[in-house]
PDB file of C-alpha atoms and ligand atoms in Angstrom:
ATOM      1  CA  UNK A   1      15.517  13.154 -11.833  1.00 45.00           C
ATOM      2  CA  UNK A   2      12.615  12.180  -9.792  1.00 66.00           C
ATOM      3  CA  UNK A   3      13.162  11.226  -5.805  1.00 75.00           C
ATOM      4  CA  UNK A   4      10.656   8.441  -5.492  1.00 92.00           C
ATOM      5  CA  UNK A   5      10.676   6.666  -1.699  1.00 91.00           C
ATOM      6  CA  UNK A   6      11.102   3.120  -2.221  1.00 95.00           C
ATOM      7  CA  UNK A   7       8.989   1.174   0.030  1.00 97.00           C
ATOM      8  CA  UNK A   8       8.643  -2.323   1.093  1.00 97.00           C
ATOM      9  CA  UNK A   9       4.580  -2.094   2.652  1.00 98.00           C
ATOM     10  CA  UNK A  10       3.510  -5.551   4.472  1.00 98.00           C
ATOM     11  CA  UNK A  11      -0.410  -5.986   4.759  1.00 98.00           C
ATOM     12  CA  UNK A  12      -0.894  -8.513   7.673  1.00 98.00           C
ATOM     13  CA  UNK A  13      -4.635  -8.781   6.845  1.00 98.00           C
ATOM     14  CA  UNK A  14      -6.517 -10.743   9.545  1.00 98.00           C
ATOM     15  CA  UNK A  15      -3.523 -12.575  10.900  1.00 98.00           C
ATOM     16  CA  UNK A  16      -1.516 -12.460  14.332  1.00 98.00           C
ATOM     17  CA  UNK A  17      -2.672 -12.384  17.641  1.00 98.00           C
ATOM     18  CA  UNK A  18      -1.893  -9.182  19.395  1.00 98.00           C
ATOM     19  CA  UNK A  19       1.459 -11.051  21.177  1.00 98.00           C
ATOM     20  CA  UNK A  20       2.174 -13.117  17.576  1.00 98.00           C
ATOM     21  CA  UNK A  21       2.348  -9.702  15.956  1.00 98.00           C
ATOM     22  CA  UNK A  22       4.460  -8.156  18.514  1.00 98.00           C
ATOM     23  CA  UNK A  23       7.248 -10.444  18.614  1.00 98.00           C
ATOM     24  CA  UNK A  24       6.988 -10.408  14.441  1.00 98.00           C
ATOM     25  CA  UNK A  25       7.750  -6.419  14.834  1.00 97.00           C
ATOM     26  CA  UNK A  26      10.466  -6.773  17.275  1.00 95.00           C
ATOM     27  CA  UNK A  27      12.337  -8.916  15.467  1.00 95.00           C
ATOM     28  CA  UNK A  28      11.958  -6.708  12.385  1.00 95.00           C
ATOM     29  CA  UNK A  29      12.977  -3.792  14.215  1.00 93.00           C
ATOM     30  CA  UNK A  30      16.120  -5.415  14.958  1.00 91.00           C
ATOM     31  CA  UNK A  31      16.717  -6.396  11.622  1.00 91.00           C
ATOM     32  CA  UNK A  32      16.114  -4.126   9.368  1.00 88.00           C
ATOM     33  CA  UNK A  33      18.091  -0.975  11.316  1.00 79.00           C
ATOM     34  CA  UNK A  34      20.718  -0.341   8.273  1.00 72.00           C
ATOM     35  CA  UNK A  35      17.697  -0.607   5.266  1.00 70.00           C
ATOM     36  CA  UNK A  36      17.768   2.083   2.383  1.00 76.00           C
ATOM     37  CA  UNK A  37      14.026   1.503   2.120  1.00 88.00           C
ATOM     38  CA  UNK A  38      10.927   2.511   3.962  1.00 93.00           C
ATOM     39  CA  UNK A  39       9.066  -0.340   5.934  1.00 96.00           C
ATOM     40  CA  UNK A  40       5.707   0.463   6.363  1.00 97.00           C
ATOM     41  CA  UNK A  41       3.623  -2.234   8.198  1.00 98.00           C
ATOM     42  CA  UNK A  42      -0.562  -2.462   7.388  1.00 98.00           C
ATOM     43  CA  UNK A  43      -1.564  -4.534  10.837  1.00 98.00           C
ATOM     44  CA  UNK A  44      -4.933  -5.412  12.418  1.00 98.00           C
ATOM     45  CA  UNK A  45      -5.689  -1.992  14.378  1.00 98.00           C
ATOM     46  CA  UNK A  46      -5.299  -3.805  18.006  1.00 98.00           C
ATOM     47  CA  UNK A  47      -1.895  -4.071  17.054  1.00 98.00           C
ATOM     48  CA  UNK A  48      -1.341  -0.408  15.963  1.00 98.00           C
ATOM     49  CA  UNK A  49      -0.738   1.021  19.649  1.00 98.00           C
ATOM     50  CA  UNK A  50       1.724  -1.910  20.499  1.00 97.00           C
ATOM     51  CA  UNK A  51       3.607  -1.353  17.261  1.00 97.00           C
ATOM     52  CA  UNK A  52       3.715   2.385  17.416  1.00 96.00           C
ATOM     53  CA  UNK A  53       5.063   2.073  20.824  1.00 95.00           C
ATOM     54  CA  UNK A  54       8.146  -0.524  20.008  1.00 94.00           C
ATOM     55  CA  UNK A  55       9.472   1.781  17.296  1.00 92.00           C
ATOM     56  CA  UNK A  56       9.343   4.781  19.205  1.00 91.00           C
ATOM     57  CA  UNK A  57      11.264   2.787  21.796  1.00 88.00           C
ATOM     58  CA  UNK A  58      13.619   1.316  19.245  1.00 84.00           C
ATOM     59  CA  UNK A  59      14.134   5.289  18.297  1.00 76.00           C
ATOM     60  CA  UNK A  60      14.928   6.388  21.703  1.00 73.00           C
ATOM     61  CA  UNK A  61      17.368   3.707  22.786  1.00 69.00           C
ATOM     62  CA  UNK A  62      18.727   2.004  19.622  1.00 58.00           C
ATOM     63  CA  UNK A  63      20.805   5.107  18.783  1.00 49.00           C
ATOM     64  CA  UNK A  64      19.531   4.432  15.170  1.00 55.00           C
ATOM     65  CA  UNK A  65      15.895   6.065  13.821  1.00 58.00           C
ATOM     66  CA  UNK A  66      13.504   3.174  12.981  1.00 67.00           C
ATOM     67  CA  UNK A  67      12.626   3.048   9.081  1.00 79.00           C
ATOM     68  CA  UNK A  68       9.461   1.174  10.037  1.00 93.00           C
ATOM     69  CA  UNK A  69       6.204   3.374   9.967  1.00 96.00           C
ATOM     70  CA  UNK A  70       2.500   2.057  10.509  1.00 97.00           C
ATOM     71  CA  UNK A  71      -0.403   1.577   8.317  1.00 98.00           C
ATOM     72  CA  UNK A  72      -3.705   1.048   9.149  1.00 98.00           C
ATOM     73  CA  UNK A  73      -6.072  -1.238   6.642  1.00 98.00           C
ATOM     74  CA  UNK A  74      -9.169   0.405   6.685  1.00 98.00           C
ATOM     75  CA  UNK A  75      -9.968   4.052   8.046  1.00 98.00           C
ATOM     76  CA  UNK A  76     -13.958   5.166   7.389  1.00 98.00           C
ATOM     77  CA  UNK A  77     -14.835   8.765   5.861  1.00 98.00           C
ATOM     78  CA  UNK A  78     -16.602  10.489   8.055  1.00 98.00           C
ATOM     79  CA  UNK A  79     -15.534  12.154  11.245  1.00 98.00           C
ATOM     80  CA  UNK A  80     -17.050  10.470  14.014  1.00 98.00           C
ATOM     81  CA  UNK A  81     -20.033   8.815  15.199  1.00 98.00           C
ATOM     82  CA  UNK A  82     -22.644   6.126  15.009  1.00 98.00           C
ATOM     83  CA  UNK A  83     -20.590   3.538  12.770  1.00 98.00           C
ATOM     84  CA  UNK A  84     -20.951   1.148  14.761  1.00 98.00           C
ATOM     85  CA  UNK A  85     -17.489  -1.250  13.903  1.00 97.00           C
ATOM     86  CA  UNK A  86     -15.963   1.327  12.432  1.00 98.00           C
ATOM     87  CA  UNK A  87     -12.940   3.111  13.012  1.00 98.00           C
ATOM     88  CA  UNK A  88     -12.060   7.014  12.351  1.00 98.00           C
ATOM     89  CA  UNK A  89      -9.119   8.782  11.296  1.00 98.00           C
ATOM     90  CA  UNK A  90      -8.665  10.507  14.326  1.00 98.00           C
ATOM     91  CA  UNK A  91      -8.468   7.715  16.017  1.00 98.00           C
ATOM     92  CA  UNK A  92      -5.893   6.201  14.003  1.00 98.00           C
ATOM     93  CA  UNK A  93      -3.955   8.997  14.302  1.00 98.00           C
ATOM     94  CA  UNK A  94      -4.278   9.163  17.668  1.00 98.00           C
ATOM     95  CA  UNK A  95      -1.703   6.280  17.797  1.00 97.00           C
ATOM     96  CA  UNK A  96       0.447   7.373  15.574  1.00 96.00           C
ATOM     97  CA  UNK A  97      -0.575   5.925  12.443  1.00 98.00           C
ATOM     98  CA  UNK A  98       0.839   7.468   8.943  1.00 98.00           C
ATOM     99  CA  UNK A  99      -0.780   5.060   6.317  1.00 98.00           C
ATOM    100  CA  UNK A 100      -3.916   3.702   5.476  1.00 98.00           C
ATOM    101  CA  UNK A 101      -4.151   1.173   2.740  1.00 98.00           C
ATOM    102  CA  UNK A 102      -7.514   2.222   0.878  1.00 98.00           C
ATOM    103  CA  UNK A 103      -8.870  -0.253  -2.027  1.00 97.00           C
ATOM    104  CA  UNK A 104      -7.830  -3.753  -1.355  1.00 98.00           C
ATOM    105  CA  UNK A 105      -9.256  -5.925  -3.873  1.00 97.00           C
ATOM    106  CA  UNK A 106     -10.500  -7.661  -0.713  1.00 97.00           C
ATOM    107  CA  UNK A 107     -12.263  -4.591   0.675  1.00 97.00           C
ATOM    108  CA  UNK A 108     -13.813  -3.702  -2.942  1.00 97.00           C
ATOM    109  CA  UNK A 109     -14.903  -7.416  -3.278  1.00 96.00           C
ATOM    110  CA  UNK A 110     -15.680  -8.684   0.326  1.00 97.00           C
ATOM    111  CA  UNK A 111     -17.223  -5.531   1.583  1.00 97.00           C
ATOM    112  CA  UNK A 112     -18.204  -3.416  -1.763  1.00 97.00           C
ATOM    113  CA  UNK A 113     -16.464  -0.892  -1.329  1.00 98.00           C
ATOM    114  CA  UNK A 114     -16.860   1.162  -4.805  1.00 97.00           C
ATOM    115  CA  UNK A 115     -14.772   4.091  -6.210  1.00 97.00           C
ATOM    116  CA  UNK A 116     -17.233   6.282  -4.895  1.00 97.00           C
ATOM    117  CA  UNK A 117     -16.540   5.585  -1.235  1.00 98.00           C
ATOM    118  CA  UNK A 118     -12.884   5.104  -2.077  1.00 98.00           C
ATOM    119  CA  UNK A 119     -13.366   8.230  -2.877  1.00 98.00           C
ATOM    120  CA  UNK A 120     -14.317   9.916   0.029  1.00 98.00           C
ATOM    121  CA  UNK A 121     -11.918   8.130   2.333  1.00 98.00           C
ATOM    122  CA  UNK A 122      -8.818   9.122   0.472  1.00 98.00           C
ATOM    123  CA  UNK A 123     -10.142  12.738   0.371  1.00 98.00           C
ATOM    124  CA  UNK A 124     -10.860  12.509   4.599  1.00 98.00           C
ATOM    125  CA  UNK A 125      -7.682  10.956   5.000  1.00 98.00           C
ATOM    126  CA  UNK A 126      -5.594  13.122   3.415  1.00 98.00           C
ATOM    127  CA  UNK A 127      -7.294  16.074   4.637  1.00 98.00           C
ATOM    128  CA  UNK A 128      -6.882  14.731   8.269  1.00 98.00           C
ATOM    129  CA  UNK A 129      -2.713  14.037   7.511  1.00 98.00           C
ATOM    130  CA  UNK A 130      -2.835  10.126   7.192  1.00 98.00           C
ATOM    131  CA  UNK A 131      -1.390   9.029   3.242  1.00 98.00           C
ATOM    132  CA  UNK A 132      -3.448   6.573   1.417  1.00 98.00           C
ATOM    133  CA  UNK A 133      -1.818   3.300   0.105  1.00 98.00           C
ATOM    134  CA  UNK A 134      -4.277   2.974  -2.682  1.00 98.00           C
ATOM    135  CA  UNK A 135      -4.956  -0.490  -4.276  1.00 98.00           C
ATOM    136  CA  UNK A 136      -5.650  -0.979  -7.521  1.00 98.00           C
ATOM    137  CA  UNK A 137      -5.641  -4.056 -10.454  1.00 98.00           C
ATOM    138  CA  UNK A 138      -7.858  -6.072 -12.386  1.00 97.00           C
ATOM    139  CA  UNK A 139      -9.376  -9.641 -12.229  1.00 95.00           C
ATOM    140  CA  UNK A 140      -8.030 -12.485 -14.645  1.00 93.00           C
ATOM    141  CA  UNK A 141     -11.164 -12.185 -17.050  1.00 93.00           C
ATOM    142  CA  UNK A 142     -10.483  -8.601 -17.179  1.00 95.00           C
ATOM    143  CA  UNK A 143      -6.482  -8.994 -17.936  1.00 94.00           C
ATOM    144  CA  UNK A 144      -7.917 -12.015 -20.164  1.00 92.00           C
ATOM    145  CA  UNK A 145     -10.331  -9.158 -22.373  1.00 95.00           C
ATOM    146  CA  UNK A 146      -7.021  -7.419 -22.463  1.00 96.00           C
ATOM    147  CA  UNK A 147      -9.066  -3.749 -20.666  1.00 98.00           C
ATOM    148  CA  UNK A 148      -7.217  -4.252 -17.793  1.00 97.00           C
ATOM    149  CA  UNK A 149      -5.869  -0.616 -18.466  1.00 97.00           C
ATOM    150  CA  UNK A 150      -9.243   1.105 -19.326  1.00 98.00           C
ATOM    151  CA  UNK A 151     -10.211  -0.703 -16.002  1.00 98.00           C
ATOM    152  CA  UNK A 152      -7.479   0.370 -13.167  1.00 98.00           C
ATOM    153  CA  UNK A 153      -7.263   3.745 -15.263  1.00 98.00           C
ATOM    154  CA  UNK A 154     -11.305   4.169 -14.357  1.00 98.00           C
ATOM    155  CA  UNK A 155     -10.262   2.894 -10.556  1.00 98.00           C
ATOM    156  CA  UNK A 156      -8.058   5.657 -10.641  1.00 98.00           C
ATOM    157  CA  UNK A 157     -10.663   8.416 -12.301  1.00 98.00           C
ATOM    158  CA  UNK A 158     -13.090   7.598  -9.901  1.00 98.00           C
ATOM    159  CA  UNK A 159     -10.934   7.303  -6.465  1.00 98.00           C
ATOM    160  CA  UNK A 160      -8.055   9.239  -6.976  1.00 98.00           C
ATOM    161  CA  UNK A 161      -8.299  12.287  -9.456  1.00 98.00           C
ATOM    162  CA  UNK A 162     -11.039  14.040  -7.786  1.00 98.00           C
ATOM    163  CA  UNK A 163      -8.002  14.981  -5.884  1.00 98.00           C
ATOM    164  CA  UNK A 164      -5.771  18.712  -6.263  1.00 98.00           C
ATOM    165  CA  UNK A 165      -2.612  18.043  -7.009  1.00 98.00           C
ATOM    166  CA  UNK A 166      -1.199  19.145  -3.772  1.00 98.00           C
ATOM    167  CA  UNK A 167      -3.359  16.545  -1.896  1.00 98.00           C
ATOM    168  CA  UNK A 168      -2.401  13.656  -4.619  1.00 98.00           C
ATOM    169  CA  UNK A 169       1.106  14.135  -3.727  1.00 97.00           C
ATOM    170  CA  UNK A 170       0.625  12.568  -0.342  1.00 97.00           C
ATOM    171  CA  UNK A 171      -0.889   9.295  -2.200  1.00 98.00           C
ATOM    172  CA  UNK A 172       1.298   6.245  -2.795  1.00 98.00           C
ATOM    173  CA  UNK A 173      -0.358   3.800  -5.089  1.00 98.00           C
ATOM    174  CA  UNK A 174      -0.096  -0.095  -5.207  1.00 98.00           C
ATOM    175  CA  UNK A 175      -1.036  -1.925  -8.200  1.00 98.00           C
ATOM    176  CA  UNK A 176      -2.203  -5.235  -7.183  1.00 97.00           C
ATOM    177  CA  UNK A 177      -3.252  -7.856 -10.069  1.00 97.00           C
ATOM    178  CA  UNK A 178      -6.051  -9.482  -8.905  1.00 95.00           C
ATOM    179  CA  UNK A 179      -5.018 -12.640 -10.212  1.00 93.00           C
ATOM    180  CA  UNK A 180      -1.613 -12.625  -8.449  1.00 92.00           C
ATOM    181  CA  UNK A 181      -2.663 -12.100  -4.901  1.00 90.00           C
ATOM    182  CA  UNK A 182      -2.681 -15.078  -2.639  1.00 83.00           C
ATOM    183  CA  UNK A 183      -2.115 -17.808  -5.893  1.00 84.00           C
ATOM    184  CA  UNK A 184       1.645 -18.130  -5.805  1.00 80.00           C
ATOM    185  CA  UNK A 185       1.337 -16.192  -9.475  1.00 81.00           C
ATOM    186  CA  UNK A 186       3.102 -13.164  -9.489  1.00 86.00           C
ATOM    187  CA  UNK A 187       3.080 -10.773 -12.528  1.00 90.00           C
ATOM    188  CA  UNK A 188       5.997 -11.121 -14.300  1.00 95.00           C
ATOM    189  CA  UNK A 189       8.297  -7.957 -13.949  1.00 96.00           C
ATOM    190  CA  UNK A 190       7.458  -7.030 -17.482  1.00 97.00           C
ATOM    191  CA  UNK A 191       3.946  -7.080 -17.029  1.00 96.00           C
ATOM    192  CA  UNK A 192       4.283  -5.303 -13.563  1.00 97.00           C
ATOM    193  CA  UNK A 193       6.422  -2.565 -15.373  1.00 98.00           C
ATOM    194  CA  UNK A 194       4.224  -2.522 -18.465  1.00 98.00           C
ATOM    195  CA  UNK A 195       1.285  -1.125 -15.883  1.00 98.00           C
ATOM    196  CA  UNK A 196       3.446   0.728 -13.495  1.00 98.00           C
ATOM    197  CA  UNK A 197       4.349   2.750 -16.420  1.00 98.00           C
ATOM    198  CA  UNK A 198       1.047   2.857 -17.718  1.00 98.00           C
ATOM    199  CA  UNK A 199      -0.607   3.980 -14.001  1.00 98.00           C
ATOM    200  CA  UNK A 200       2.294   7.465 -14.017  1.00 98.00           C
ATOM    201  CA  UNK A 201       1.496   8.005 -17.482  1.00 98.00           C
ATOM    202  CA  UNK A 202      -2.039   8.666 -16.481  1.00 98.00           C
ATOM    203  CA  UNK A 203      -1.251  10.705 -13.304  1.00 98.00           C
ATOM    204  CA  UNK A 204       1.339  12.867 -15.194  1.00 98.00           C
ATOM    205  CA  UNK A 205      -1.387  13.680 -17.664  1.00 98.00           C
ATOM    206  CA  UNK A 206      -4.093  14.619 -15.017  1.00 98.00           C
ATOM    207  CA  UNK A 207      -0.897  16.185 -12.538  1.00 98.00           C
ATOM    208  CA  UNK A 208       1.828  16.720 -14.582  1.00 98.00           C
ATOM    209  CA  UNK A 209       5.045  15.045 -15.079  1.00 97.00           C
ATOM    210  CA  UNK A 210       6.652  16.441 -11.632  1.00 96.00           C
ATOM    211  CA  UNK A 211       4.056  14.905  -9.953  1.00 97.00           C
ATOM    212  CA  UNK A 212       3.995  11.900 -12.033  1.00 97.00           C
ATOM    213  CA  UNK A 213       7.772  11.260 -11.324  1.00 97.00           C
ATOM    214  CA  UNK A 214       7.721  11.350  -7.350  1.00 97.00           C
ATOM    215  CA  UNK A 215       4.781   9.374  -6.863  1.00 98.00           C
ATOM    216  CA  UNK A 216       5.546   5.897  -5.406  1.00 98.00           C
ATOM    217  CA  UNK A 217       4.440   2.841  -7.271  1.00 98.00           C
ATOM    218  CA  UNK A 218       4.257  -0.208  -5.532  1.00 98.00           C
ATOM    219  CA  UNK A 219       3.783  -3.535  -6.919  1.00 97.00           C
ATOM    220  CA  UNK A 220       1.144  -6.232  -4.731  1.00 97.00           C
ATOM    221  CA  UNK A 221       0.309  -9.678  -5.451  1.00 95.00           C
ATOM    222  CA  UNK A 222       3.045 -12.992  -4.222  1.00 94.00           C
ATOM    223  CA  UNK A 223       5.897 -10.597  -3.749  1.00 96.00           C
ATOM    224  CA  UNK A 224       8.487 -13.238  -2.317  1.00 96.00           C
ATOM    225  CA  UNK A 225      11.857 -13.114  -1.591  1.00 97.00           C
ATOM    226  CA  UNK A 226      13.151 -14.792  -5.006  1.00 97.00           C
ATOM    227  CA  UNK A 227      10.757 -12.065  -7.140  1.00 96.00           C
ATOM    228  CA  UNK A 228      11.270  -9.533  -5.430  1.00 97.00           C
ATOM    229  CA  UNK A 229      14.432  -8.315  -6.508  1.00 97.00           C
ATOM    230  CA  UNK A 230      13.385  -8.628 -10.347  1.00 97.00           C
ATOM    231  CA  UNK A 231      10.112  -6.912  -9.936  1.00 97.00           C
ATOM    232  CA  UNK A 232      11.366  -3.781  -7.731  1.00 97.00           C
ATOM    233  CA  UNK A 233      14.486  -2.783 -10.370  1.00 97.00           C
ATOM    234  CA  UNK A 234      12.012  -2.312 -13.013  1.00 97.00           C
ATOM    235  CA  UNK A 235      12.119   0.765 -13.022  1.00 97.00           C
ATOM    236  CA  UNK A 236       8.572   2.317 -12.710  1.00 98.00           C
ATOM    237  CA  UNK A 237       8.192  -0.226  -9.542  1.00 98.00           C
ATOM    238  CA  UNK A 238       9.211   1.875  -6.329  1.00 98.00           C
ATOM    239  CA  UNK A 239       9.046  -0.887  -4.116  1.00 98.00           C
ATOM    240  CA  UNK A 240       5.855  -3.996  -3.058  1.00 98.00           C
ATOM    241  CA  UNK A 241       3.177  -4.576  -1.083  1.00 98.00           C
ATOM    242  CA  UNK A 242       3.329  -7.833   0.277  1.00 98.00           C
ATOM    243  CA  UNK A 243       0.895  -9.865   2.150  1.00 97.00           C
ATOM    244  CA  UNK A 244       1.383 -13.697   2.909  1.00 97.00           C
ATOM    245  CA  UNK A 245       5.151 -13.030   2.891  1.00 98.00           C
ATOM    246  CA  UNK A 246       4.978 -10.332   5.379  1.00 98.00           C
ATOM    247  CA  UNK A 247       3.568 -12.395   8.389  1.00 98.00           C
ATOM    248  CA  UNK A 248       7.243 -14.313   8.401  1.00 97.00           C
ATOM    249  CA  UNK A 249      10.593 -12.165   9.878  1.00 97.00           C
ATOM    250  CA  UNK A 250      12.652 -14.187   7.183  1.00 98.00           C
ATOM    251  CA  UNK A 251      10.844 -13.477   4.043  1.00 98.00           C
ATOM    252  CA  UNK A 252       9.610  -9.823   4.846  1.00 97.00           C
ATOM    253  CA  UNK A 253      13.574  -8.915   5.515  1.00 96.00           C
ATOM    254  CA  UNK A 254      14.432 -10.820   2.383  1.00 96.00           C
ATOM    255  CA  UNK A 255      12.123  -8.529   0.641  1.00 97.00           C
ATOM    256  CA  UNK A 256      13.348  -5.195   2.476  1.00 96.00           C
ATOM    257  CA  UNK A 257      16.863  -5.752   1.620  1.00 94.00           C
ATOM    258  CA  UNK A 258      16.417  -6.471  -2.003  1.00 95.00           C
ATOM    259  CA  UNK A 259      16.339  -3.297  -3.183  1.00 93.00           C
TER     260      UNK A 259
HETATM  261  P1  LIG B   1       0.044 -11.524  -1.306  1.00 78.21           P
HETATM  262  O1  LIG B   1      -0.956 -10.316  -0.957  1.00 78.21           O
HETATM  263  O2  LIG B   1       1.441 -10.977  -1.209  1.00 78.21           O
HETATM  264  O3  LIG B   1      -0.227 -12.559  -0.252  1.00 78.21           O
HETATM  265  O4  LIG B   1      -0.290 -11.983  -2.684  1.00 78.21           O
HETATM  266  C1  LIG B   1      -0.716  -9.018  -1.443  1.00 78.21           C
HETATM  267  C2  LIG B   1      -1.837  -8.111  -1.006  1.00 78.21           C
HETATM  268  O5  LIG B   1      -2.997  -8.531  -1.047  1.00 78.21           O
HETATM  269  O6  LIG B   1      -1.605  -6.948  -0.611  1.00 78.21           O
END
């Protein structure tokens, strides 16, 4: 039986100040002490040092190990040097960072970022110990042509299975509908299944089915506290990532504790 995490991911985007974001993670620390699933949280990186620092505080007085880990939402590829703007691995690390969510539809769109660079970061990331979080999903007129699994399966060939398997077993992937990020729309959890299952059927043919079975699936696009619980018992979804409903303690811990 596979031993998939289950994993509630928030992606703040470009939102919260540095003390807006602080008092977000403090009260989510607080609250979310007893949860069977892994909080990861994708901030801005000023807030990464400030964040790292209030869980390892929460896990040397609360008496009770944080579940919250940090993401970062970009990292570049190369080691170091003039990128100006950029930010390195090292660096991320250097704060304690354990995620790094690679191939937002908004990063692929906003600042064309292609499979082929996708490529390269996951492969740098990896190699330097940080996990991907790595977006895929289609566009409505690509869902509309009905290729939307030739498509993410290609977003997948080209970013992902360059990969050995050992190194693809650090990767947890998010399958993010275009369509259903931002709109209030989410997939429906049959539709959300219907690709989950799709997505492990392709990585247990290039990596086998062991492989296949513990990677983590996450769904993305208007995961809210009243779909959430439908969407993650499906059961090829391992858990969301969840953007506008992340940035509020209420709905974020809403999410967490429906699985
Ligand atoms: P949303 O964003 O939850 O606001 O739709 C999800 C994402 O883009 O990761």
């Amino acid at each position: 039986m596979e031993n998939r995490l289950q994993i509630a991911a928030g992606n703040w985007k470009m939102n919260k100040t540095y003390s807006e974001g602080i008092e977000l993670v403090k009260e989510l620390i607080e609250r979310t002490k007893e949860g069977r699933a892994m909080v990861i949280l994708g901030v801005p990186f000023i807030h990464l040092k400030g964040v790292a620092d209030l869980i390892a505080s929460a896990d040397s007085t609360g008496g009770q190990t944080s579940s919250i880990k940090l993401a970062a939402q970009n990292c570049h590829y190369e080691e170091k040097g003039a990128f100006t703007g950029e930010i390195s691995v090292d660096m991320l690390l250097s704060v304690g960072t354990e995620y790094v969510i690679l191939g937002h539809s908004e990063r692929r769109e906003h600042f064309k970022e292609s499979n082929e660079i996708l490529s390269k970061k996951v492969e740098h990331a990896i190699s330097k110990g940080i996990a991907p979080i790595f977006c895929c999903g289609e566009s409505l007129r690509i869902r509309k042509a009905k290729i939307h699994v030739d498509f993410v399966s290609n977003q997948l060939n080209e970013g992902l299975f360059h990969l050995s398997k050992e190194a693809f077993s650090k990767v947890v992937i998010a399958y993010e509908p275009i369509w259903a990020i931002g709109t209030g729309e989410t997939a429906t959890p049959e539709q959300a299944q219907s690709m989950h299952k799709e997505i492990r059927t392709l990585i247990e043919r290039k990596y086998g089915k062991d492989v296949a079975q513990n990677t983590s699936i996450l769904y993305g696009g208007s995961v809210k506290p009243d779909n959430a619980k439908d969407l993650f018992s499906q059961p090829d979804v391992d858990g969301g990532l969840v953007g506008g409903a992340s940035l509020n303690a209420d709905d974020f811990v809403a999410i967490i504790n429906s699985f």
